[in-house]
CSV table of C-alpha atoms in Angstrom, one decimal:
chain,number,residue,atom,x,y,z
D,10,UNK,CA,117.0,38.4,40.2
D,11,UNK,CA,116.4,39.4,36.5
D,12,UNK,CA,118.6,36.6,35.2
D,13,UNK,CA,116.6,33.8,36.8
D,14,UNK,CA,114.0,33.7,33.9
D,15,UNK,CA,116.7,33.0,31.3
D,16,UNK,CA,118.4,30.5,33.6
D,17,UNK,CA,115.1,28.7,34.0
D,18,UNK,CA,114.7,28.6,30.2
D,19,UNK,CA,118.2,27.1,29.9
D,20,UNK,CA,117.5,24.5,32.7
D,21,UNK,CA,114.2,23.7,31.0
D,22,UNK,CA,116.0,23.1,27.7
D,23,UNK,CA,118.5,20.7,29.2
D,24,UNK,CA,115.8,18.9,31.2
D,25,UNK,CA,113.9,18.5,28.0
D,26,UNK,CA,116.9,16.9,26.4
D,27,UNK,CA,117.6,14.7,29.4
D,28,UNK,CA,114.1,13.5,29.8
D,29,UNK,CA,113.8,13.1,26.0
D,30,UNK,CA,116.7,10.7,26.0
D,31,UNK,CA,115.4,8.8,29.0
D,32,UNK,CA,112.0,8.5,27.4
D,33,UNK,CA,113.5,7.2,24.2
D,34,UNK,CA,115.8,4.8,26.1
D,35,UNK,CA,113.0,3.4,28.2
D,36,UNK,CA,109.4,3.9,27.1
D,37,UNK,CA,110.0,4.4,23.4
D,38,UNK,CA,112.5,1.5,23.4
D,39,UNK,CA,110.0,-0.8,25.0
D,40,UNK,CA,107.2,0.3,22.7
D,41,UNK,CA,109.4,-0.1,19.7
D,42,UNK,CA,110.5,-3.6,20.7
D,43,UNK,CA,106.9,-4.7,21.4
D,44,UNK,CA,105.8,-3.3,18.1
D,45,UNK,CA,108.5,-5.2,16.2
D,46,UNK,CA,107.7,-8.4,18.0
D,47,UNK,CA,104.0,-8.1,17.2
D,48,UNK,CA,104.7,-7.1,13.6
D,49,UNK,CA,107.1,-10.0,13.0
D,50,UNK,CA,104.8,-12.4,14.8
D,51,UNK,CA,101.9,-11.4,12.6
D,52,UNK,CA,103.9,-12.0,9.5
D,53,UNK,CA,105.3,-15.3,10.7
D,54,UNK,CA,101.8,-16.5,11.8
D,55,UNK,CA,100.4,-15.7,8.4
D,56,UNK,CA,103.2,-17.9,6.8
D,57,UNK,CA,102.6,-20.6,9.4
D,58,UNK,CA,98.9,-20.7,8.5
D,59,UNK,CA,99.7,-20.8,4.8
D,60,UNK,CA,102.1,-23.8,5.4
D,61,UNK,CA,99.5,-25.5,7.6
D,62,UNK,CA,96.8,-25.1,4.9
D,63,UNK,CA,99.1,-26.4,2.1
D,64,UNK,CA,102.2,-28.5,2.6
D,65,UNK,CA,101.4,-29.7,6.2
D,66,UNK,CA,97.8,-30.7,5.4
D,67,UNK,CA,98.9,-32.4,2.2
D,68,UNK,CA,101.7,-34.2,4.1
D,69,UNK,CA,99.2,-35.6,6.6
D,70,UNK,CA,96.8,-36.6,3.8
D,71,UNK,CA,99.7,-38.4,2.0
D,72,UNK,CA,99.3,-36.1,-0.9
D,73,UNK,CA,103.1,-35.2,-0.9
D,74,UNK,CA,106.1,-37.0,0.4
D,75,UNK,CA,108.0,-36.1,3.5
D,76,UNK,CA,111.1,-35.3,1.5
D,77,UNK,CA,109.2,-32.8,-0.7
D,78,UNK,CA,107.8,-31.0,2.4
D,79,UNK,CA,111.3,-31.1,4.0
D,80,UNK,CA,112.8,-29.5,0.8
D,81,UNK,CA,110.1,-26.8,0.6
D,82,UNK,CA,110.5,-26.0,4.3
D,83,UNK,CA,114.3,-25.7,4.0
D,84,UNK,CA,113.9,-23.3,1.0
D,85,UNK,CA,111.3,-21.2,2.8
D,86,UNK,CA,113.3,-21.2,6.0
D,87,UNK,CA,116.3,-19.9,4.2
D,88,UNK,CA,114.3,-17.2,2.5
D,89,UNK,CA,112.7,-16.0,5.8
D,90,UNK,CA,115.8,-16.6,7.9
D,91,UNK,CA,113.7,-18.7,10.3
D,92,UNK,CA,113.4,-22.2,11.6
D,93,UNK,CA,110.3,-24.1,10.6
D,94,UNK,CA,109.0,-27.2,12.5
D,95,UNK,CA,106.1,-29.5,12.0
D,96,UNK,CA,105.2,-31.3,15.2
D,97,UNK,CA,102.7,-34.0,16.2
D,98,UNK,CA,100.3,-33.1,19.0
D,99,UNK,CA,102.6,-35.1,21.3
D,100,UNK,CA,105.6,-33.0,20.4
D,101,UNK,CA,107.4,-35.4,18.1
D,102,UNK,CA,109.3,-33.7,15.3
D,103,UNK,CA,108.1,-34.5,11.8
D,104,UNK,CA,109.9,-31.7,9.8
D,105,UNK,CA,112.8,-29.5,10.8
D,106,UNK,CA,113.9,-27.0,8.2
D,107,UNK,CA,117.4,-26.7,9.7
D,108,UNK,CA,118.1,-30.4,10.1
D,109,UNK,CA,116.1,-33.3,8.6
D,110,UNK,CA,114.9,-35.7,11.3
D,111,UNK,CA,116.8,-39.0,11.4
D,112,UNK,CA,114.2,-41.8,11.0
D,113,UNK,CA,116.3,-43.9,13.3
D,114,UNK,CA,116.1,-41.3,16.1
D,115,UNK,CA,112.9,-39.9,17.3
D,116,UNK,CA,113.1,-36.2,18.2
D,117,UNK,CA,110.6,-35.0,20.8
D,118,UNK,CA,110.0,-31.6,22.2
D,119,UNK,CA,109.7,-32.4,25.9
D,120,UNK,CA,106.6,-31.1,27.6
D,121,UNK,CA,105.2,-29.6,24.4
D,122,UNK,CA,101.9,-27.8,25.1
D,123,UNK,CA,100.1,-25.9,22.3
D,124,UNK,CA,98.5,-23.7,24.8
D,125,UNK,CA,101.8,-22.0,25.7
D,126,UNK,CA,100.6,-19.0,23.6
D,127,UNK,CA,97.8,-18.4,26.2
D,128,UNK,CA,95.2,-17.7,23.6
D,129,UNK,CA,97.6,-15.8,21.4
D,130,UNK,CA,99.4,-16.9,18.3
D,131,UNK,CA,102.9,-16.3,19.4
D,132,UNK,CA,105.2,-16.7,22.4
D,133,UNK,CA,108.8,-15.8,23.4
D,134,UNK,CA,111.4,-17.7,25.2
D,135,UNK,CA,113.4,-20.9,24.7
D,136,UNK,CA,110.3,-22.9,23.6
D,137,UNK,CA,110.4,-25.7,26.1
D,138,UNK,CA,114.2,-25.4,26.4
D,139,UNK,CA,114.7,-26.2,22.7
D,140,UNK,CA,117.0,-23.2,22.1
D,141,UNK,CA,119.9,-21.7,24.0
D,142,UNK,CA,118.8,-18.2,23.1
D,143,UNK,CA,115.5,-16.4,23.2
D,144,UNK,CA,113.3,-16.9,20.2
D,145,UNK,CA,109.9,-15.7,18.9
D,146,UNK,CA,107.7,-18.7,18.2
D,147,UNK,CA,104.4,-18.8,16.4
D,148,UNK,CA,102.1,-21.9,16.4
D,149,UNK,CA,99.5,-22.7,13.8
D,150,UNK,CA,97.4,-25.9,14.0
D,151,UNK,CA,97.2,-28.4,11.2
D,152,UNK,CA,93.6,-29.6,10.8
D,153,UNK,CA,92.2,-32.4,8.7
D,154,UNK,CA,88.7,-33.8,8.8
D,155,UNK,CA,87.9,-31.5,11.7
D,156,UNK,CA,90.7,-32.8,13.8
D,157,UNK,CA,94.0,-31.3,14.8
D,158,UNK,CA,96.7,-33.5,13.3
D,159,UNK,CA,99.7,-31.4,14.3
D,160,UNK,CA,101.2,-28.0,14.5
D,161,UNK,CA,103.4,-25.7,12.3
D,162,UNK,CA,105.9,-23.8,14.5
D,163,UNK,CA,108.1,-21.1,13.1
D,164,UNK,CA,111.0,-19.7,15.2
D,165,UNK,CA,112.8,-16.4,14.8
D,166,UNK,CA,115.7,-15.4,17.1
D,167,UNK,CA,114.8,-12.4,19.3
D,168,UNK,CA,118.3,-10.9,18.5
D,169,UNK,CA,117.1,-10.4,15.0
D,170,UNK,CA,114.0,-8.6,16.1
D,171,UNK,CA,116.0,-6.5,18.5
D,172,UNK,CA,118.4,-5.4,15.7
D,173,UNK,CA,115.4,-4.2,13.8
D,174,UNK,CA,114.0,-2.5,16.9
D,175,UNK,CA,117.4,-0.8,17.5
D,176,UNK,CA,117.4,0.5,13.9
D,177,UNK,CA,114.0,2.0,14.5
D,178,UNK,CA,115.1,3.3,17.8
D,179,UNK,CA,118.1,5.0,16.2
D,180,UNK,CA,115.7,6.9,14.1
D,181,UNK,CA,114.0,8.1,17.3
D,182,UNK,CA,117.3,9.2,18.7
D,183,UNK,CA,118.1,11.1,15.5
D,184,UNK,CA,114.7,12.7,15.6
D,185,UNK,CA,115.3,13.7,19.2
D,186,UNK,CA,118.7,15.2,18.4
D,187,UNK,CA,117.2,17.1,15.5
D,188,UNK,CA,114.5,18.5,17.8
D,189,UNK,CA,117.2,19.5,20.3
D,190,UNK,CA,119.3,21.2,17.6
D,191,UNK,CA,116.2,23.0,16.3
D,192,UNK,CA,115.3,24.0,19.9
D,193,UNK,CA,118.8,25.3,20.3
D,194,UNK,CA,118.4,27.4,17.2
D,195,UNK,CA,115.1,28.7,18.6
D,196,UNK,CA,116.8,29.4,21.9
D,197,UNK,CA,119.6,31.3,20.1
D,198,UNK,CA,117.1,33.5,18.2
D,199,UNK,CA,115.1,34.0,21.5
D,200,UNK,CA,118.3,35.2,23.2
D,201,UNK,CA,119.2,37.6,20.4
D,202,UNK,CA,115.7,38.9,19.5
D,203,UNK,CA,113.8,38.7,22.8
D,204,UNK,CA,116.0,38.2,25.8
D,205,UNK,CA,118.8,40.7,25.0
D,206,UNK,CA,116.3,43.5,24.0
D,207,UNK,CA,114.4,42.7,27.2
D,208,UNK,CA,117.6,43.1,29.2
D,209,UNK,CA,118.1,46.6,27.6
D,210,UNK,CA,114.5,47.5,28.6
D,211,UNK,CA,115.0,46.2,32.1
D,212,UNK,CA,118.2,48.2,32.4
D,213,UNK,CA,116.4,51.3,31.3
D,214,UNK,CA,113.5,50.7,33.7
D,215,UNK,CA,116.1,50.4,36.5
D,216,UNK,CA,117.7,53.6,35.5
D,217,UNK,CA,114.3,55.3,35.4
D,218,UNK,CA,113.5,53.9,38.8
D,219,UNK,CA,116.7,55.5,40.1
D,220,UNK,CA,115.6,58.8,38.7
D,221,UNK,CA,117.8,58.9,35.6
D,222,UNK,CA,115.2,59.9,33.1
D,223,UNK,CA,117.7,60.9,30.4
D,224,UNK,CA,118.8,57.2,29.9
D,225,UNK,CA,118.2,56.1,26.4
D,226,UNK,CA,117.0,52.6,25.4
D,227,UNK,CA,119.0,51.0,22.6
D,228,UNK,CA,116.2,48.9,21.2
D,229,UNK,CA,115.0,49.9,17.7
D,230,UNK,CA,112.5,47.4,16.6
D,231,UNK,CA,109.2,47.4,14.8
D,232,UNK,CA,107.5,44.8,17.0
D,233,UNK,CA,106.0,44.6,20.5
D,234,UNK,CA,109.4,45.0,22.2
D,235,UNK,CA,110.2,48.0,20.1
D,236,UNK,CA,106.8,49.5,20.9
D,237,UNK,CA,107.4,48.8,24.6
D,238,UNK,CA,110.9,50.4,24.5
D,239,UNK,CA,109.5,53.4,22.6
D,240,UNK,CA,106.7,53.8,25.1
D,241,UNK,CA,109.2,53.6,28.0
D,242,UNK,CA,111.4,56.2,26.3
D,243,UNK,CA,108.4,58.5,25.7
D,244,UNK,CA,107.3,58.1,29.3
D,245,UNK,CA,110.9,58.9,30.5
D,246,UNK,CA,111.0,62.0,28.3
D,247,UNK,CA,107.6,63.1,29.6
D,248,UNK,CA,108.7,62.6,33.2
D,249,UNK,CA,112.0,64.4,32.5
D,250,UNK,CA,110.1,67.3,31.0
D,251,UNK,CA,107.7,67.3,33.9
D,252,UNK,CA,110.6,67.4,36.3
D,253,UNK,CA,112.3,70.2,34.4
D,254,UNK,CA,109.0,72.1,34.4
D,255,UNK,CA,108.6,71.5,38.1
D,256,UNK,CA,112.1,72.8,38.7
D,257,UNK,CA,111.3,75.9,36.6
D,258,UNK,CA,108.0,76.2,38.3
D,259,UNK,CA,109.5,76.2,41.8
D,260,UNK,CA,112.3,78.6,40.7
D,261,UNK,CA,109.7,81.0,39.2
D,262,UNK,CA,107.3,80.7,42.1
D,263,UNK,CA,110.2,81.3,44.5
D,264,UNK,CA,111.4,84.3,42.5
D,265,UNK,CA,107.9,85.9,42.2
D,266,UNK,CA,107.1,85.3,45.8
D,267,UNK,CA,110.4,86.3,47.2
D,268,UNK,CA,110.6,89.7,45.4
D,269,UNK,CA,107.4,91.2,46.8
D,270,UNK,CA,108.0,89.6,50.2
D,271,UNK,CA,111.5,91.1,50.4
D,272,UNK,CA,110.1,94.5,49.3
D,273,UNK,CA,107.3,94.3,51.9
D,274,UNK,CA,109.7,93.2,54.7
D,275,UNK,CA,112.1,96.0,53.8
D,276,UNK,CA,109.4,98.7,53.9
D,277,UNK,CA,108.0,97.4,57.2
D,278,UNK,CA,111.4,97.2,58.9
D,279,UNK,CA,112.2,100.7,57.6
D,280,UNK,CA,109.0,102.0,59.2
D,281,UNK,CA,109.6,100.2,62.4
D,282,UNK,CA,113.2,101.4,62.9
D,283,UNK,CA,112.3,105.0,61.9
D,284,UNK,CA,114.2,105.0,58.5
D,285,UNK,CA,110.9,106.0,56.9
D,286,UNK,CA,109.3,109.0,58.7
D,287,UNK,CA,105.7,108.6,60.0
D,288,UNK,CA,104.4,111.1,57.4
D,289,UNK,CA,105.5,108.7,54.6
D,290,UNK,CA,104.0,105.6,56.3
D,291,UNK,CA,100.7,105.8,54.4
D,292,UNK,CA,102.5,105.9,51.1
D,293,UNK,CA,104.6,102.8,51.8
D,294,UNK,CA,101.7,101.0,53.3
D,295,UNK,CA,99.9,101.5,50.0
D,296,UNK,CA,102.9,100.0,48.3
D,297,UNK,CA,102.8,97.0,50.6
D,298,UNK,CA,99.1,96.7,50.0
D,299,UNK,CA,99.8,96.7,46.3
D,300,UNK,CA,102.4,93.9,46.7
D,301,UNK,CA,99.8,91.8,48.7
D,302,UNK,CA,97.4,92.3,45.8
D,303,UNK,CA,100.1,91.0,43.5
D,304,UNK,CA,100.7,87.9,45.6
D,305,UNK,CA,96.9,87.3,45.8
D,306,UNK,CA,96.7,87.5,42.0
D,307,UNK,CA,99.7,85.2,41.6
D,308,UNK,CA,98.1,82.7,44.1
D,309,UNK,CA,94.7,82.8,42.3
D,310,UNK,CA,96.5,82.2,39.0
D,311,UNK,CA,98.3,79.2,40.3
D,312,UNK,CA,95.1,77.7,41.7
D,313,UNK,CA,93.4,78.3,38.4
D,314,UNK,CA,96.1,76.6,36.5
D,315,UNK,CA,96.2,73.7,38.9
D,316,UNK,CA,92.5,73.1,38.5
D,317,UNK,CA,92.8,73.3,34.7
D,318,UNK,CA,95.7,70.8,34.6
D,319,UNK,CA,94.2,68.3,37.0
D,320,UNK,CA,90.9,68.1,35.3
D,321,UNK,CA,89.2,70.1,38.1
D,322,UNK,CA,87.8,72.7,35.7
D,323,UNK,CA,84.1,72.1,35.2
D,324,UNK,CA,82.7,74.2,32.3
D,325,UNK,CA,79.3,75.7,32.7
D,326,UNK,CA,78.4,75.9,29.0
D,327,UNK,CA,75.7,78.3,28.0
D,328,UNK,CA,74.6,80.2,24.9
D,329,UNK,CA,75.6,83.8,25.3
D,330,UNK,CA,76.3,86.9,23.2
D,331,UNK,CA,80.1,87.1,22.7
D,332,UNK,CA,79.7,90.6,21.3
D,333,UNK,CA,78.2,91.8,24.6
D,334,UNK,CA,81.0,90.2,26.5
D,335,UNK,CA,83.6,91.9,24.3
D,336,UNK,CA,81.9,95.3,24.8
D,337,UNK,CA,81.9,94.7,28.6
D,338,UNK,CA,85.6,93.8,28.7
D,339,UNK,CA,86.5,96.7,26.5
D,340,UNK,CA,84.5,99.1,28.7
D,341,UNK,CA,86.4,97.9,31.8
D,342,UNK,CA,89.7,99.2,30.2
D,343,UNK,CA,88.3,102.6,29.2
D,344,UNK,CA,90.1,104.5,32.0
D,345,UNK,CA,93.4,102.6,31.5
D,346,UNK,CA,93.3,103.3,27.7
D,347,UNK,CA,92.7,107.0,28.3
D,348,UNK,CA,95.7,107.2,30.7
D,349,UNK,CA,97.9,105.5,28.1
D,350,UNK,CA,96.4,107.3,25.1
D,351,UNK,CA,95.1,104.1,23.5
D,352,UNK,CA,92.0,103.4,21.6
D,353,UNK,CA,90.0,100.1,21.4
D,354,UNK,CA,88.2,99.4,18.2
D,355,UNK,CA,85.5,96.7,17.9
D,356,UNK,CA,84.7,95.0,14.6
D,357,UNK,CA,81.9,92.7,15.5
D,358,UNK,CA,79.9,90.4,13.2
D,359,UNK,CA,76.3,91.4,13.7
D,360,UNK,CA,74.6,93.1,16.6
D,361,UNK,CA,74.3,89.8,18.5
D,362,UNK,CA,76.5,86.7,18.0
D,363,UNK,CA,75.8,83.7,20.2
D,364,UNK,CA,78.4,81.1,21.1
D,365,UNK,CA,78.3,78.1,23.3
D,366,UNK,CA,80.9,78.2,26.0
D,367,UNK,CA,81.6,79.0,29.7
D,368,UNK,CA,80.8,82.7,30.0
D,369,UNK,CA,83.0,83.5,33.0
D,370,UNK,CA,86.0,81.6,31.6
D,371,UNK,CA,85.8,83.2,28.2
D,372,UNK,CA,85.4,86.6,29.9
D,373,UNK,CA,88.7,85.8,31.7
D,374,UNK,CA,90.3,84.9,28.4
D,375,UNK,CA,89.3,88.2,26.8
D,376,UNK,CA,90.3,90.2,29.9
D,377,UNK,CA,93.8,88.6,29.9
D,378,UNK,CA,94.3,89.1,26.1
D,379,UNK,CA,93.1,92.7,26.2
D,380,UNK,CA,95.2,93.4,29.4
D,381,UNK,CA,98.3,92.1,27.5
D,382,UNK,CA,97.4,94.2,24.5
D,383,UNK,CA,97.0,97.4,26.6
D,384,UNK,CA,100.1,96.6,28.6
D,385,UNK,CA,102.5,96.3,25.6
D,386,UNK,CA,100.9,98.8,23.1
D,387,UNK,CA,102.7,102.0,22.3
D,388,UNK,CA,100.9,105.3,23.1
D,389,UNK,CA,98.6,106.7,20.4
D,390,UNK,CA,98.0,103.3,18.9
D,391,UNK,CA,94.9,101.2,18.4
D,392,UNK,CA,93.8,97.8,19.8
D,393,UNK,CA,91.3,95.9,17.6
D,394,UNK,CA,88.9,93.2,18.8
D,395,UNK,CA,87.2,91.4,15.9
D,396,UNK,CA,84.7,88.5,15.6
D,397,UNK,CA,84.1,86.5,12.4
D,398,UNK,CA,82.1,83.4,11.5
D,399,UNK,CA,83.1,80.5,9.4
D,400,UNK,CA,80.6,77.7,9.3
D,401,UNK,CA,79.9,76.5,12.9
D,402,UNK,CA,83.0,78.3,14.3
D,403,UNK,CA,83.4,81.8,15.6
D,404,UNK,CA,86.8,83.4,15.5
D,405,UNK,CA,87.7,86.1,18.1
D,406,UNK,CA,90.9,88.0,17.6
D,407,UNK,CA,92.7,90.7,19.7
D,408,UNK,CA,95.2,92.7,17.7
D,409,UNK,CA,97.5,95.4,19.0
D,410,UNK,CA,100.2,97.7,17.5
D,411,UNK,CA,102.7,97.1,20.3
D,412,UNK,CA,106.2,95.9,20.7
D,413,UNK,CA,105.5,92.4,19.3
D,414,UNK,CA,107.0,89.2,20.4
D,415,UNK,CA,110.4,87.9,19.2
D,416,UNK,CA,110.1,84.8,17.0
D,417,UNK,CA,112.2,82.6,19.4
D,418,UNK,CA,109.9,83.5,22.2
D,419,UNK,CA,106.5,82.8,20.5
D,420,UNK,CA,106.5,79.1,21.3
D,421,UNK,CA,107.4,79.8,25.0
D,422,UNK,CA,104.9,82.5,25.9
D,423,UNK,CA,102.3,79.8,26.8
D,424,UNK,CA,104.6,78.4,29.5
D,425,UNK,CA,104.0,79.2,33.2
D,426,UNK,CA,105.9,82.3,34.4
D,427,UNK,CA,107.5,82.9,31.1
D,428,UNK,CA,108.2,86.5,30.3
D,429,UNK,CA,110.2,87.9,27.4
D,430,UNK,CA,112.9,90.4,28.2
D,431,UNK,CA,110.8,93.1,26.7
D,432,UNK,CA,107.9,92.1,29.0
D,433,UNK,CA,110.1,92.3,32.1
D,434,UNK,CA,111.3,95.7,31.1
D,435,UNK,CA,107.8,97.0,30.3
D,436,UNK,CA,105.8,95.5,33.2
D,437,UNK,CA,107.5,93.9,36.1
D,438,UNK,CA,104.2,93.4,38.0
D,439,UNK,CA,103.0,90.6,35.7
D,440,UNK,CA,102.9,87.1,37.0
D,441,UNK,CA,103.6,85.3,33.7
D,442,UNK,CA,100.5,83.1,34.2
D,443,UNK,CA,98.0,85.0,32.0
D,444,UNK,CA,98.6,83.3,28.7
D,445,UNK,CA,99.0,79.9,30.3
D,446,UNK,CA,95.6,80.3,31.8
D,447,UNK,CA,94.2,81.5,28.5
D,448,UNK,CA,95.5,78.4,26.6
D,449,UNK,CA,94.3,76.0,29.2
D,450,UNK,CA,90.8,77.5,29.2
D,451,UNK,CA,90.6,77.3,25.4
D,452,UNK,CA,91.9,73.7,25.5
D,453,UNK,CA,89.2,72.8,28.0
D,454,UNK,CA,86.7,74.0,25.5
D,455,UNK,CA,88.3,71.8,22.8
D,456,UNK,CA,89.1,74.9,20.8
D,457,UNK,CA,92.3,76.5,19.5
D,458,UNK,CA,94.3,79.7,20.0
D,459,UNK,CA,97.0,81.0,17.7
D,460,UNK,CA,99.5,83.9,17.7
D,461,UNK,CA,100.7,85.9,14.8
D,462,UNK,CA,103.3,88.5,15.9
D,463,UNK,CA,106.0,90.6,14.3
D,464,UNK,CA,108.6,92.3,16.5
D,465,UNK,CA,108.1,96.1,16.5
D,466,UNK,CA,104.8,95.8,14.6
D,467,UNK,CA,102.4,94.1,17.0
D,468,UNK,CA,100.7,90.8,17.9
D,469,UNK,CA,97.3,89.2,17.1
D,470,UNK,CA,95.8,86.5,19.3
D,471,UNK,CA,93.0,84.5,17.7
D,472,UNK,CA,90.9,81.8,19.4
D,473,UNK,CA,87.9,79.9,18.3
D,474,UNK,CA,84.5,79.1,19.9
D,475,UNK,CA,81.6,76.9,18.9
D,476,UNK,CA,78.8,78.9,17.2
D,477,UNK,CA,75.4,78.5,18.9
D,478,UNK,CA,72.3,77.3,17.1
D,479,UNK,CA,70.5,80.1,18.7
D,480,UNK,CA,71.9,82.5,16.0
D,481,UNK,CA,69.5,80.8,13.5
D,482,UNK,CA,66.5,82.1,15.4
D,483,UNK,CA,67.6,85.8,14.8
D,484,UNK,CA,66.0,87.5,11.9
D,485,UNK,CA,67.4,91.0,12.0
D,486,UNK,CA,71.2,91.0,11.8
D,487,UNK,CA,73.6,93.5,10.4
D,488,UNK,CA,76.9,92.4,8.8
D,489,UNK,CA,79.3,94.5,10.9
D,490,UNK,CA,79.0,96.7,14.0
D,491,UNK,CA,81.9,99.0,14.6
D,492,UNK,CA,82.6,100.8,17.9
D,493,UNK,CA,85.4,102.7,19.4
D,494,UNK,CA,86.4,103.1,23.1
């Protein structure tokens, strides 16, 4: 199927050559022959008129002798390679450049009729059966005292005209051959620079259609075909990455769902078969309830990410005090911090700092970041939440003094379900979706989030928000507001 286009091009090329030769051999040949006949007839008629106005008129006016005119016609005939006659209106031969008329024998062109040219100045044929071959004949009248006294007739063999036409036709054939050779060169370059790369692209597209997204296109060009192949390669890489992410996603979802389900099933079966005594049922039912909360949290996280990635997230932007949100989030961790001997320190720019964003989504971002900081901080350390302004941008950072994140893992923490080995050892109840949700929310706001982390020292997450113009309406602002929780 895919070779038909090139086959059609080859067939079209040969048809072009075939019809080109047919056209030259028929139409062009006829046109060339007609042109040569008209051109030679025009030249001969001009000479016939000149002879009629000079020698022939003088002959009829007895100004020159017949021998003189005969001599002049013989010389002119030899020069023009033609045969020149002077005829009376009756058709009697007066002068013949090829053979002088014998006075004792009268030579008459039988059935001579000057109207044979049918209103034109030339005719072709045997000229009243005077020749054994086809000739071109032009007729010019000889007038004297407003009366036609005779005619000057010049004959030229058509074979001579055809030789001239054939010479011109050979040029047409050579031009056609030149065009075919040039077309063949163009076809060669088309094959090398268009068709073959296109074949590579088609082969790659077939491989991609079969699911082989790791196939590589061997077309490296800086033109449209190169751009097309690069786009296809990029598309294949994107799809391959998406497939890999999907496989990882399914594996991680299966793992994170299977573990609590297996645990819950085990506890319930143990309670039903009596392995767990009734007095311990309440304890294990609470464990099962905790696992259901974990599954609910995992499901909600997946739904949130799905909405974020499919464009389903609709931001409800408002102007709100980011400092107040930070205080509220920090207060919600007060009990957890006490149990883990942690302290949250707030370094906030001003008493009130308005930003323009989605309040609930930013609250979720702060909650996830603080939750991570609390989860991985060492006891008796401090978590710092800080806000700063730079132009129209507000920077919010959450810094902990925890275990830190290994350098090789820092680019991977934003992936779904990704957990470092330290994370799995420290907190096996995490879903691995928190930071993915954080990044997608920040991206939805067209803002940025960055991580600076040193293993064994701690981590700092910093994200940006748009500063609200409402801040300009505030008159009384302090530079910093510190608070500890």
